[in-house]
């Protein structure tokens, strides 16, 4: 029976502590918090500030400034990652641009070389055309029979080229003085050109 009385006393002491000390203190804290709230003082913020200064609780409680700082740090880290990704992309694009610029420069140089070659060929073509025009004038001044004899001595392709520069009337007279087979071959070559 003694043990039952001891447990009742211990239990009664605990009940006494809760009813007499703990509940009134909690009520006083609650009433004090409500009064401070009406006065415009944020009790929760003040409690967080005090708790953040206590070594063990500071790991679990963060003030608004710490929360904002953590968010800003997170935002800064995200932005730095985005900036780094963009800088990497920019470096790759700059490298591609340099490669393309080199290709363009190479192609421009090639175009310049080809234009020079074309100009040279135009000059050569003009010289050759001038020479054939002068030779054609010689044929036109000759008699048709002599011109036909000379042209029959040339290869068919060369004779066709010479004939192409001669005026039509003189050409007809020269072809009339050639053998029909030779004239037919030259006419065929002239029509193909």
XYZ file of N, CA and C in Angstrom, residues 152 156 175 178-188:
42
model
N 40.305 22.870 -146.933
C 40.288 21.411 -147.041
C 41.563 20.801 -146.492
N 38.712 18.983 -139.903
C 37.312 19.409 -140.042
C 36.919 20.403 -138.941
N 32.125 27.088 -149.627
C 31.565 25.734 -149.522
C 31.173 25.190 -150.895
N 34.016 23.348 -152.603
C 34.523 22.127 -151.974
C 33.777 20.920 -152.514
N 34.310 19.731 -152.225
C 33.604 18.508 -152.598
C 32.339 18.436 -151.766
N 31.286 17.804 -152.274
C 30.033 17.726 -151.526
C 30.189 17.044 -150.161
N 31.018 16.001 -150.074
C 31.196 15.306 -148.780
C 31.854 16.214 -147.749
N 32.896 16.896 -148.180
C 33.613 17.804 -147.280
C 32.706 18.962 -146.867
N 31.955 19.530 -147.804
C 31.044 20.636 -147.514
C 29.961 20.176 -146.548
N 29.423 18.979 -146.756
C 28.382 18.453 -145.870
C 28.918 18.275 -144.445
N 30.129 17.756 -144.318
C 30.741 17.560 -143.002
C 30.939 18.895 -142.291
N 31.426 19.895 -143.010
C 31.659 21.208 -142.405
C 30.336 21.888 -142.021
N 29.313 21.757 -142.866
C 27.995 22.333 -142.561
C 27.434 21.675 -141.298
N 27.614 20.355 -141.203
C 27.142 19.634 -140.007
C 27.849 20.150 -138.746
